[in-house]
Coordinates of C-alpha atoms in Angstrom, one line a residue:
M1 CA 10.7 10.2 -4.7
G2 CA 12.9 7.1 -5.3
L3 CA 15.8 8.7 -3.4
A4 CA 13.6 9.4 -0.4
R5 CA 12.4 5.8 -0.3
H6 CA 16.0 4.6 -0.6
A7 CA 17.1 6.8 2.2
Q8 CA 14.2 5.5 4.4
F9 CA 15.3 1.9 3.8
I10 CA 19.0 2.5 4.4
S11 CA 18.3 4.0 7.8
R12 CA 16.7 0.8 9.0
T13 CA 18.5 -1.7 11.2
I14 CA 17.1 -5.1 12.0
F15 CA 18.5 -7.0 14.9
V16 CA 18.5 -10.8 15.1
Q17 CA 17.4 -11.8 18.6
N18 CA 18.0 -15.3 20.1
N19 CA 19.5 -16.5 16.7
D20 CA 16.0 -16.3 15.2
V21 CA 17.0 -15.4 11.6
D22 CA 13.6 -16.4 10.2
K23 CA 11.8 -13.8 12.3
A24 CA 14.3 -11.1 11.3
C25 CA 13.8 -12.0 7.6
R26 CA 10.0 -11.7 8.1
V27 CA 10.4 -8.3 9.7
L28 CA 12.7 -7.2 6.8
N29 CA 10.3 -8.5 4.2
H30 CA 7.4 -6.7 5.9
I31 CA 9.4 -3.4 5.9
L32 CA 10.4 -3.9 2.2
S33 CA 6.8 -4.6 1.1
K34 CA 5.4 -1.7 3.2
E35 CA 7.7 0.8 1.6
D36 CA 7.1 -0.8 -1.9
I37 CA 10.7 -1.6 -2.4
F38 CA 9.7 -5.0 -4.0
G39 CA 7.2 -3.4 -6.3
Q40 CA 9.7 -0.8 -7.4
Y41 CA 12.3 -3.6 -8.1
R42 CA 9.7 -5.6 -10.1
R43 CA 8.8 -2.6 -12.1
T44 CA 12.3 -1.7 -13.0
R45 CA 13.6 -5.2 -13.6
Y46 CA 12.3 -5.1 -17.2
Y47 CA 11.7 -2.2 -19.6
E48 CA 8.2 -0.9 -19.4
K49 CA 6.9 0.9 -22.5
P50 CA 5.7 4.5 -22.0
T51 CA 2.1 3.5 -22.8
Q52 CA 2.2 0.8 -20.2
V53 CA 3.7 3.3 -17.6
R54 CA 0.8 5.7 -18.4
R55 CA -1.8 2.9 -18.1
R56 CA -0.3 1.6 -14.8
I57 CA -0.2 5.1 -13.3
N58 CA -3.7 5.9 -14.4
F59 CA -4.9 2.6 -13.0
E60 CA -3.2 3.2 -9.6
T61 CA -4.7 6.7 -9.5
C62 CA -8.2 5.5 -10.2
K63 CA -7.8 2.7 -7.7
A64 CA -6.7 5.1 -5.0
I65 CA -9.6 7.4 -5.7
Y66 CA -12.0 4.5 -5.6
N67 CA -10.6 3.1 -2.4
E68 CA -10.8 6.6 -0.8
D69 CA -14.4 7.0 -1.9
M70 CA -15.4 3.6 -0.6
D71 CA -13.7 4.2 2.7
R72 CA -15.6 7.4 3.1
K73 CA -18.9 5.7 2.2
I74 CA -18.2 2.8 4.7
K75 CA -17.4 5.3 7.5
F76 CA -20.6 7.2 6.7
L77 CA -22.7 4.0 6.9
L78 CA -21.1 2.8 10.1
R79 CA -21.2 6.1 12.0
K80 CA -22.9 6.2 15.4
N81 CA -25.8 8.4 16.7
R82 CA -27.8 8.4 13.5
V83 CA -31.3 9.7 13.5
D84 CA -33.8 6.9 13.1
P85 CA -35.1 7.1 9.5
F86 CA -38.4 5.5 10.4
P87 CA -39.5 6.9 13.8
G88 CA -42.2 4.9 15.6
A89 CA -41.8 1.8 13.4
S90 CA -40.7 -1.1 15.5

């Protein structure tokens, strides 16, 4: 998994247009954060105990499940063409 992310990042090229280095840096930072390169660097900068690794992975899994469930509930509530639950009440 790490190698695939590394290959994705290596294949990127960012061009500096009109000598606007700040904009190119913002684009680069956006790409790095989107592909979680910064997070991977921060996690591997220091040793992480195996118990901490398990806790972090379990937390990330639970968070992903919760977010997916909440997204599904929000889409359900915001759907169109619902039947009126109280017909005739205005």
